[in-house]
Amino acid sequence: MSPLAVEVWRGGAQGAFQSFEVPRHPSQTVLDVVTYIQRSLDATLAYRFACRVGMCGSCAMSVNGVPRWTCRTHVDKVARESKLVIGPLRNLPVIRDLVTDMRGFFDKWARAKGSFGGTQTRRDDFARVPPDSADRKQVDAGIECIGCGVCYSACDVVAWNPDYLGPAALNRAWTLVKDERDGATLERLRAVAGDAGCHACHTHMSCTERCPMRISPTAGIAGLKREVAKAALRGKL
Ligand code: SF4
Ligand code: SF4
Ligand code: FES
């Protein structure tokens, strides 16, 4: 196999791509390529990873312009004529090389009231939510988000409007709106109803196409739009 010609982003926002040549091997992942460069060619290359098995989401990068978990992306599937272009996730500030600053991303989860608002005390019995209830099924469809930022990086509306809450924070808000144990629904609907909230989504579906967990933030955002409209018609917002 001919070696891979790899372009890797170096530096911060004003950085540039640097070329490396990396040997190919069977079942090689994009994370293997980045790791080879850092261990064998340039120890100063900054990147993140942890689990290497698609559980933590920390290895997300842009590969040939598409946001992906690099540990779950095989070189054979994405290399074009033995070439790869690897950069940091789009829509997030670059700290250095392939490492982005996720603080703004998670601040938006807080802005979307993405934390559970409990109504029970420790003396109450466990809440029992039937697994086959309609709301529970909608929660289940969105609950496995691991906060990797792939959908956020894929979203053009975030690129146009950096204030937009984005697919992950809105998906989180949706799972809480549908959680019958939560008592902060109105507060949450107010938080997502503004100009930078669910109504800013253009339903491009890029988030849904790219989410490695097969979550559809687009569906959740559509649900939020419906719930916001219903609450507004009832004069509650
Ligand atoms: S919705 Fe999917 S792509 Fe977006 S942060 Fe969660 S797991 Fe990652
Ligand atoms: S569906 Fe909405 S949130 Fe998802 S990528 Fe498109 S504009 Fe962004
Ligand atoms: S290193 Fe954990 S998902 Fe890739």
PDB file of C-alpha atoms and ligand atoms in Angstrom:
ATOM      1  CA  MET A   1       0.000   0.000   0.000  1.00  0.00           C
ATOM      2  CA  SER A   2       1.306   3.458  -0.813  1.00  0.00           C
ATOM      3  CA  PRO A   3       1.744   5.722   2.219  1.00  0.00           C
ATOM      4  CA  LEU A   4      -0.899   8.260   3.163  1.00  0.00           C
ATOM      5  CA  ALA A   5      -0.364  11.934   2.411  1.00  0.00           C
ATOM      6  CA  VAL A   6      -1.869  13.669   5.438  1.00  0.00           C
ATOM      7  CA  GLU A   7      -2.533  17.375   5.908  1.00  0.00           C
ATOM      8  CA  VAL A   8      -2.933  18.274   9.588  1.00  0.00           C
ATOM      9  CA  TRP A   9      -3.997  21.615  11.038  1.00  0.00           C
ATOM     10  CA  ARG A  10      -1.279  23.201  13.171  1.00  0.00           C
ATOM     11  CA  GLY A  11      -1.576  26.213  15.455  1.00  0.00           C
ATOM     12  CA  GLY A  12      -4.664  28.169  16.510  1.00  0.00           C
ATOM     13  CA  ALA A  13      -7.275  29.987  14.436  1.00  0.00           C
ATOM     14  CA  GLN A  14      -4.526  31.586  12.333  1.00  0.00           C
ATOM     15  CA  GLY A  15      -2.627  28.336  11.813  1.00  0.00           C
ATOM     16  CA  ALA A  16      -1.999  26.372   8.629  1.00  0.00           C
ATOM     17  CA  PHE A  17      -1.975  22.782   7.389  1.00  0.00           C
ATOM     18  CA  GLN A  18       1.254  20.786   7.664  1.00  0.00           C
ATOM     19  CA  SER A  19       2.021  17.754   5.488  1.00  0.00           C
ATOM     20  CA  PHE A  20       3.026  14.344   6.827  1.00  0.00           C
ATOM     21  CA  GLU A  21       3.577  10.941   5.236  1.00  0.00           C
ATOM     22  CA  VAL A  22       2.124   8.062   7.223  1.00  0.00           C
ATOM     23  CA  PRO A  23       2.506   4.304   6.490  1.00  0.00           C
ATOM     24  CA  ARG A  24      -0.752   2.439   5.784  1.00  0.00           C
ATOM     25  CA  HIS A  25      -1.835  -0.723   7.551  1.00  0.00           C
ATOM     26  CA  PRO A  26      -5.026  -2.801   7.555  1.00  0.00           C
ATOM     27  CA  SER A  27      -7.947  -1.594   9.703  1.00  0.00           C
ATOM     28  CA  GLN A  28      -6.160   1.693  10.331  1.00  0.00           C
ATOM     29  CA  THR A  29      -8.328   4.417  11.856  1.00  0.00           C
ATOM     30  CA  VAL A  30      -7.912   8.173  11.470  1.00  0.00           C
ATOM     31  CA  LEU A  31      -7.044   8.290  15.179  1.00  0.00           C
ATOM     32  CA  ASP A  32      -4.244   5.758  14.484  1.00  0.00           C
ATOM     33  CA  VAL A  33      -2.910   8.170  11.832  1.00  0.00           C
ATOM     34  CA  VAL A  34      -2.937  11.142  14.206  1.00  0.00           C
ATOM     35  CA  THR A  35      -1.339   9.032  16.948  1.00  0.00           C
ATOM     36  CA  TYR A  36       1.406   7.851  14.563  1.00  0.00           C
ATOM     37  CA  ILE A  37       2.212  11.445  13.643  1.00  0.00           C
ATOM     38  CA  GLN A  38       2.362  12.510  17.282  1.00  0.00           C
ATOM     39  CA  ARG A  39       4.460   9.522  18.426  1.00  0.00           C
ATOM     40  CA  SER A  40       6.784   9.107  15.455  1.00  0.00           C
ATOM     41  CA  LEU A  41       6.969  12.371  13.496  1.00  0.00           C
ATOM     42  CA  ASP A  42       6.142  15.391  15.673  1.00  0.00           C
ATOM     43  CA  ALA A  43       5.642  15.026  19.425  1.00  0.00           C
ATOM     44  CA  THR A  44       4.270  18.575  19.674  1.00  0.00           C
ATOM     45  CA  LEU A  45       1.028  17.728  17.841  1.00  0.00           C
ATOM     46  CA  ALA A  46      -1.925  18.384  20.179  1.00  0.00           C
ATOM     47  CA  TYR A  47      -5.076  16.243  19.971  1.00  0.00           C
ATOM     48  CA  ARG A  48      -7.581  14.572  22.267  1.00  0.00           C
ATOM     49  CA  PHE A  49      -8.771  11.019  22.706  1.00  0.00           C
ATOM     50  CA  ALA A  50      -9.646   8.734  25.603  1.00  0.00           C
ATOM     51  CA  CYS A  51     -11.606   5.520  25.063  1.00  0.00           C
ATOM     52  CA  ARG A  52     -10.667   4.638  21.440  1.00  0.00           C
ATOM     53  CA  VAL A  53     -13.892   2.622  21.147  1.00  0.00           C
ATOM     54  CA  GLY A  54     -16.589   5.193  20.400  1.00  0.00           C
ATOM     55  CA  MET A  55     -17.750   5.850  23.946  1.00  0.00           C
ATOM     56  CA  CYS A  56     -16.306   9.199  25.047  1.00  0.00           C
ATOM     57  CA  GLY A  57     -16.559  11.354  21.912  1.00  0.00           C
ATOM     58  CA  SER A  58     -13.349  13.233  22.723  1.00  0.00           C
ATOM     59  CA  CYS A  59     -11.586  12.238  19.473  1.00  0.00           C
ATOM     60  CA  ALA A  60     -14.002  14.177  17.230  1.00  0.00           C
ATOM     61  CA  MET A  61     -12.225  16.047  14.417  1.00  0.00           C
ATOM     62  CA  SER A  62     -12.890  17.224  10.900  1.00  0.00           C
ATOM     63  CA  VAL A  63     -11.808  14.569   8.372  1.00  0.00           C
ATOM     64  CA  ASN A  64     -11.805  15.725   4.748  1.00  0.00           C
ATOM     65  CA  GLY A  65     -14.207  18.464   5.853  1.00  0.00           C
ATOM     66  CA  VAL A  66     -16.654  16.151   7.668  1.00  0.00           C
ATOM     67  CA  PRO A  67     -16.941  15.969  11.487  1.00  0.00           C
ATOM     68  CA  ARG A  68     -16.343  12.421  12.730  1.00  0.00           C
ATOM     69  CA  TRP A  69     -15.188  10.348  15.679  1.00  0.00           C
ATOM     70  CA  THR A  70     -11.696   9.557  14.458  1.00  0.00           C
ATOM     71  CA  CYS A  71     -11.399   6.342  16.503  1.00  0.00           C
ATOM     72  CA  ARG A  72     -14.403   4.910  14.640  1.00  0.00           C
ATOM     73  CA  THR A  73     -13.438   6.161  11.187  1.00  0.00           C
ATOM     74  CA  HIS A  74     -11.432   3.766   9.043  1.00  0.00           C
ATOM     75  CA  VAL A  75      -8.905   5.311   6.698  1.00  0.00           C
ATOM     76  CA  ASP A  76     -10.037   3.007   3.876  1.00  0.00           C
ATOM     77  CA  LYS A  77     -13.496   4.552   3.982  1.00  0.00           C
ATOM     78  CA  VAL A  78     -12.484   8.222   3.904  1.00  0.00           C
ATOM     79  CA  ALA A  79      -9.058   8.553   2.219  1.00  0.00           C
ATOM     80  CA  ARG A  80      -9.284  10.007  -1.283  1.00  0.00           C
ATOM     81  CA  GLU A  81      -6.399   8.830  -3.467  1.00  0.00           C
ATOM     82  CA  SER A  82      -4.377   8.099  -0.311  1.00  0.00           C
ATOM     83  CA  LYS A  83      -4.918  11.656   0.950  1.00  0.00           C
ATOM     84  CA  LEU A  84      -6.438  12.836   4.222  1.00  0.00           C
ATOM     85  CA  VAL A  85      -7.084  16.329   5.537  1.00  0.00           C
ATOM     86  CA  ILE A  86      -7.505  16.413   9.307  1.00  0.00           C
ATOM     87  CA  GLY A  87      -8.521  19.538  11.194  1.00  0.00           C
ATOM     88  CA  PRO A  88     -10.202  20.631  14.427  1.00  0.00           C
ATOM     89  CA  LEU A  89     -14.004  20.564  14.697  1.00  0.00           C
ATOM     90  CA  ARG A  90     -15.653  23.499  12.924  1.00  0.00           C
ATOM     91  CA  ASN A  91     -17.725  26.065  14.901  1.00  0.00           C
ATOM     92  CA  LEU A  92     -15.545  25.825  18.015  1.00  0.00           C
ATOM     93  CA  PRO A  93     -12.533  27.967  18.960  1.00  0.00           C
ATOM     94  CA  VAL A  94      -9.232  26.190  18.296  1.00  0.00           C
ATOM     95  CA  ILE A  95      -6.956  25.949  21.320  1.00  0.00           C
ATOM     96  CA  ARG A  96      -4.100  24.349  19.392  1.00  0.00           C
ATOM     97  CA  ASP A  97      -3.782  21.979  16.434  1.00  0.00           C
ATOM     98  CA  LEU A  98      -6.686  19.494  16.662  1.00  0.00           C
ATOM     99  CA  VAL A  99      -7.902  20.554  20.117  1.00  0.00           C
ATOM    100  CA  THR A 100     -10.982  22.764  20.363  1.00  0.00           C
ATOM    101  CA  ASP A 101     -12.397  24.691  23.291  1.00  0.00           C
ATOM    102  CA  MET A 102     -15.709  23.011  24.216  1.00  0.00           C
ATOM    103  CA  ARG A 103     -16.713  25.536  26.891  1.00  0.00           C
ATOM    104  CA  GLY A 104     -19.033  27.570  24.651  1.00  0.00           C
ATOM    105  CA  PHE A 105     -20.688  24.338  23.484  1.00  0.00           C
ATOM    106  CA  PHE A 106     -21.506  23.267  27.042  1.00  0.00           C
ATOM    107  CA  ASP A 107     -22.419  26.804  28.139  1.00  0.00           C
ATOM    108  CA  LYS A 108     -25.224  26.507  25.611  1.00  0.00           C
ATOM    109  CA  TRP A 109     -26.506  23.360  27.341  1.00  0.00           C
ATOM    110  CA  ALA A 110     -26.809  25.498  30.490  1.00  0.00           C
ATOM    111  CA  ARG A 111     -28.522  28.302  28.504  1.00  0.00           C
ATOM    112  CA  ALA A 112     -31.024  25.754  27.167  1.00  0.00           C
ATOM    113  CA  LYS A 113     -31.748  24.676  30.776  1.00  0.00           C
ATOM    114  CA  GLY A 114     -30.211  21.308  30.074  1.00  0.00           C
ATOM    115  CA  SER A 115     -30.176  20.139  33.698  1.00  0.00           C
ATOM    116  CA  PHE A 116     -32.901  18.049  35.293  1.00  0.00           C
ATOM    117  CA  GLY A 117     -35.368  19.983  37.469  1.00  0.00           C
ATOM    118  CA  GLY A 118     -36.513  17.424  40.023  1.00  0.00           C
ATOM    119  CA  THR A 119     -39.766  17.711  41.973  1.00  0.00           C
ATOM    120  CA  GLN A 120     -39.369  14.839  44.447  1.00  0.00           C
ATOM    121  CA  THR A 121     -37.450  14.500  47.688  1.00  0.00           C
ATOM    122  CA  ARG A 122     -35.247  11.634  48.802  1.00  0.00           C
ATOM    123  CA  ARG A 123     -38.151  10.391  50.927  1.00  0.00           C
ATOM    124  CA  ASP A 124     -40.405   9.913  47.898  1.00  0.00           C
ATOM    125  CA  ASP A 125     -40.650   6.570  46.141  1.00  0.00           C
ATOM    126  CA  PHE A 126     -38.852   6.012  42.836  1.00  0.00           C
ATOM    127  CA  ALA A 127     -40.657   7.468  39.840  1.00  0.00           C
ATOM    128  CA  ARG A 128     -41.812   4.740  37.478  1.00  0.00           C
ATOM    129  CA  VAL A 129     -41.954   5.755  33.832  1.00  0.00           C
ATOM    130  CA  PRO A 130     -43.459   3.012  31.666  1.00  0.00           C
ATOM    131  CA  PRO A 131     -40.939   2.044  28.941  1.00  0.00           C
ATOM    132  CA  ASP A 132     -43.697   1.941  26.324  1.00  0.00           C
ATOM    133  CA  SER A 133     -45.197   5.378  27.054  1.00  0.00           C
ATOM    134  CA  ALA A 134     -45.040   7.803  24.109  1.00  0.00           C
ATOM    135  CA  ASP A 135     -42.996  10.390  26.015  1.00  0.00           C
ATOM    136  CA  ARG A 136     -40.541   7.785  27.299  1.00  0.00           C
ATOM    137  CA  LYS A 137     -39.928   6.567  23.751  1.00  0.00           C
ATOM    138  CA  GLN A 138     -39.128  10.106  22.624  1.00  0.00           C
ATOM    139  CA  VAL A 139     -36.746  10.562  25.546  1.00  0.00           C
ATOM    140  CA  ASP A 140     -35.071   7.228  24.778  1.00  0.00           C
ATOM    141  CA  ALA A 141     -34.485   8.312  21.170  1.00  0.00           C
ATOM    142  CA  GLY A 142     -32.380  11.275  22.259  1.00  0.00           C
ATOM    143  CA  ILE A 143     -30.937  10.362  25.650  1.00  0.00           C
ATOM    144  CA  GLU A 144     -27.716   8.624  24.544  1.00  0.00           C
ATOM    145  CA  CYS A 145     -25.992  11.878  23.511  1.00  0.00           C
ATOM    146  CA  ILE A 146     -22.398  11.914  24.786  1.00  0.00           C
ATOM    147  CA  GLY A 147     -21.704  15.582  24.042  1.00  0.00           C
ATOM    148  CA  CYS A 148     -19.094  14.978  21.354  1.00  0.00           C
ATOM    149  CA  GLY A 149     -19.886  18.134  19.359  1.00  0.00           C
ATOM    150  CA  VAL A 150     -20.056  16.403  15.956  1.00  0.00           C
ATOM    151  CA  CYS A 151     -23.601  17.658  15.259  1.00  0.00           C
ATOM    152  CA  TYR A 152     -22.675  21.155  16.422  1.00  0.00           C
ATOM    153  CA  SER A 153     -19.716  21.204  14.071  1.00  0.00           C
ATOM    154  CA  ALA A 154     -21.913  20.001  11.182  1.00  0.00           C
ATOM    155  CA  CYS A 155     -24.558  22.711  11.667  1.00  0.00           C
ATOM    156  CA  ASP A 156     -24.451  25.622   9.220  1.00  0.00           C
ATOM    157  CA  VAL A 157     -26.789  27.716  11.371  1.00  0.00           C
ATOM    158  CA  VAL A 158     -24.195  27.663  14.178  1.00  0.00           C
ATOM    159  CA  ALA A 159     -21.622  28.824  11.605  1.00  0.00           C
ATOM    160  CA  TRP A 160     -23.864  31.721  10.518  1.00  0.00           C
ATOM    161  CA  ASN A 161     -25.118  32.605  14.002  1.00  0.00           C
ATOM    162  CA  PRO A 162     -22.628  31.711  16.764  1.00  0.00           C
ATOM    163  CA  ASP A 163     -25.311  32.556  19.346  1.00  0.00           C
ATOM    164  CA  TYR A 164     -27.573  29.716  18.149  1.00  0.00           C
ATOM    165  CA  LEU A 165     -27.952  27.091  20.885  1.00  0.00           C
ATOM    166  CA  GLY A 166     -27.266  24.308  18.398  1.00  0.00           C
ATOM    167  CA  PRO A 167     -28.495  20.740  17.948  1.00  0.00           C
ATOM    168  CA  ALA A 168     -26.951  19.073  20.998  1.00  0.00           C
ATOM    169  CA  ALA A 169     -28.190  21.585  23.601  1.00  0.00           C
ATOM    170  CA  LEU A 170     -31.643  21.642  22.014  1.00  0.00           C
ATOM    171  CA  ASN A 171     -31.765  17.840  21.866  1.00  0.00           C
ATOM    172  CA  ARG A 172     -30.930  17.782  25.565  1.00  0.00           C
ATOM    173  CA  ALA A 173     -33.692  20.316  26.296  1.00  0.00           C
ATOM    174  CA  TRP A 174     -36.122  18.139  24.323  1.00  0.00           C
ATOM    175  CA  THR A 175     -35.338  14.996  26.338  1.00  0.00           C
ATOM    176  CA  LEU A 176     -36.049  16.957  29.527  1.00  0.00           C
ATOM    177  CA  VAL A 177     -39.280  18.493  28.188  1.00  0.00           C
ATOM    178  CA  LYS A 178     -40.484  14.948  27.524  1.00  0.00           C
ATOM    179  CA  ASP A 179     -39.318  13.666  30.935  1.00  0.00           C
ATOM    180  CA  GLU A 180     -42.446  13.429  33.057  1.00  0.00           C
ATOM    181  CA  ARG A 181     -40.377  13.627  36.283  1.00  0.00           C
ATOM    182  CA  ASP A 182     -38.983  17.055  35.396  1.00  0.00           C
ATOM    183  CA  GLY A 183     -40.655  20.164  36.803  1.00  0.00           C
ATOM    184  CA  ALA A 184     -38.934  22.933  34.822  1.00  0.00           C
ATOM    185  CA  THR A 185     -40.704  22.611  31.465  1.00  0.00           C
ATOM    186  CA  LEU A 186     -41.990  26.181  31.137  1.00  0.00           C
ATOM    187  CA  GLU A 187     -38.668  27.662  32.188  1.00  0.00           C
ATOM    188  CA  ARG A 188     -36.957  25.442  29.611  1.00  0.00           C
ATOM    189  CA  LEU A 189     -39.396  26.307  26.828  1.00  0.00           C
ATOM    190  CA  ARG A 190     -38.775  30.006  27.546  1.00  0.00           C
ATOM    191  CA  ALA A 191     -35.030  29.346  27.334  1.00  0.00           C
ATOM    192  CA  VAL A 192     -35.267  27.740  23.888  1.00  0.00           C
ATOM    193  CA  ALA A 193     -37.964  30.026  22.436  1.00  0.00           C
ATOM    194  CA  GLY A 194     -35.773  33.044  21.640  1.00  0.00           C
ATOM    195  CA  ASP A 195     -34.111  34.076  18.374  1.00  0.00           C
ATOM    196  CA  ALA A 196     -31.105  31.840  19.061  1.00  0.00           C
ATOM    197  CA  GLY A 197     -33.272  28.878  20.040  1.00  0.00           C
ATOM    198  CA  CYS A 198     -35.274  26.183  18.273  1.00  0.00           C
ATOM    199  CA  HIS A 199     -36.892  28.524  15.732  1.00  0.00           C
ATOM    200  CA  ALA A 200     -33.475  29.365  14.265  1.00  0.00           C
ATOM    201  CA  CYS A 201     -33.073  25.753  13.050  1.00  0.00           C
ATOM    202  CA  HIS A 202     -33.427  25.512   9.279  1.00  0.00           C
ATOM    203  CA  THR A 203     -34.022  21.739   9.377  1.00  0.00           C
ATOM    204  CA  HIS A 204     -30.945  21.059   7.244  1.00  0.00           C
ATOM    205  CA  MET A 205     -30.570  17.638   8.914  1.00  0.00           C
ATOM    206  CA  SER A 206     -26.750  17.767   8.877  1.00  0.00           C
ATOM    207  CA  CYS A 207     -26.746  17.124  12.633  1.00  0.00           C
ATOM    208  CA  THR A 208     -28.925  14.055  12.206  1.00  0.00           C
ATOM    209  CA  GLU A 209     -26.877  12.753   9.273  1.00  0.00           C
ATOM    210  CA  ARG A 210     -23.627  13.076  11.217  1.00  0.00           C
ATOM    211  CA  CYS A 211     -24.530  12.036  14.773  1.00  0.00           C
ATOM    212  CA  PRO A 212     -22.539   8.838  15.472  1.00  0.00           C
ATOM    213  CA  MET A 213     -25.113   7.851  18.122  1.00  0.00           C
ATOM    214  CA  ARG A 214     -27.910   7.904  15.505  1.00  0.00           C
ATOM    215  CA  ILE A 215     -29.769  10.597  17.394  1.00  0.00           C
ATOM    216  CA  SER A 216     -31.989  12.979  15.451  1.00  0.00           C
ATOM    217  CA  PRO A 217     -31.616  16.433  16.987  1.00  0.00           C
ATOM    218  CA  THR A 218     -33.709  17.685  14.062  1.00  0.00           C
ATOM    219  CA  ALA A 219     -36.699  15.686  15.310  1.00  0.00           C
ATOM    220  CA  GLY A 220     -36.201  16.948  18.859  1.00  0.00           C
ATOM    221  CA  ILE A 221     -35.960  20.542  17.679  1.00  0.00           C
ATOM    222  CA  ALA A 222     -39.184  20.119  15.673  1.00  0.00           C
ATOM    223  CA  GLY A 223     -40.798  18.818  18.874  1.00  0.00           C
ATOM    224  CA  LEU A 224     -39.563  21.854  20.796  1.00  0.00           C
ATOM    225  CA  LYS A 225     -41.049  24.162  18.147  1.00  0.00           C
ATOM    226  CA  ARG A 226     -44.433  22.451  18.621  1.00  0.00           C
ATOM    227  CA  GLU A 227     -44.253  22.645  22.422  1.00  0.00           C
ATOM    228  CA  VAL A 228     -43.189  26.311  22.346  1.00  0.00           C
ATOM    229  CA  ALA A 229     -46.078  27.133  19.980  1.00  0.00           C
ATOM    230  CA  LYS A 230     -48.593  25.294  22.194  1.00  0.00           C
ATOM    231  CA  ALA A 231     -47.351  27.061  25.333  1.00  0.00           C
ATOM    232  CA  ALA A 232     -47.470  30.439  23.538  1.00  0.00           C
ATOM    233  CA  LEU A 233     -51.061  29.827  22.352  1.00  0.00           C
ATOM    234  CA  ARG A 234     -52.026  29.055  25.945  1.00  0.00           C
ATOM    235  CA  GLY A 235     -50.409  32.359  27.006  1.00  0.00           C
ATOM    236  CA  LYS A 236     -47.864  30.607  29.211  1.00  0.00           C
ATOM    237  CA  LEU A 237     -44.639  31.964  27.720  1.00  0.00           C
TER     238      LEU A 237
HETATM  239  S1  SF4 B   1     -26.352  14.559  19.417  1.00  0.00           S
HETATM  240 FE1  SF4 B   1     -24.907  13.036  18.591  1.00  0.00          FE
HETATM  241  S2  SF4 B   1     -23.370  14.242  17.474  1.00  0.00           S
HETATM  242 FE2  SF4 B   1     -24.479  15.650  18.805  1.00  0.00          FE
HETATM  243  S3  SF4 B   1     -23.215  15.809  20.656  1.00  0.00           S
HETATM  244 FE3  SF4 B   1     -24.784  14.202  21.006  1.00  0.00          FE
HETATM  245  S4  SF4 B   1     -23.786  12.293  20.406  1.00  0.00           S
HETATM  246 FE4  SF4 B   1     -22.538  13.948  19.541  1.00  0.00          FE
HETATM  247  S1  SF4 B   2     -31.380  20.468  11.527  1.00  0.00           S
HETATM  248 FE1  SF4 B   2     -31.177  22.421  12.624  1.00  0.00          FE
HETATM  249  S2  SF4 B   2     -29.697  21.991  14.260  1.00  0.00           S
HETATM  250 FE2  SF4 B   2     -29.530  20.302  12.761  1.00  0.00          FE
HETATM  251  S3  SF4 B   2     -27.837  20.914  11.404  1.00  0.00           S
HETATM  252 FE3  SF4 B   2     -29.754  21.635  10.496  1.00  0.00          FE
HETATM  253  S4  SF4 B   2     -30.024  23.746  11.219  1.00  0.00           S
HETATM  254 FE4  SF4 B   2     -28.489  22.760  12.537  1.00  0.00          FE
HETATM  255  S1  FES B   3     -11.617   8.149  21.648  1.00  0.00           S
HETATM  256 FE1  FES B   3     -13.529   7.962  22.673  1.00  0.00          FE
HETATM  257  S2  FES B   3     -14.994   8.100  21.057  1.00  0.00           S
HETATM  258 FE2  FES B   3     -13.083   8.158  20.012  1.00  0.00          FE
END
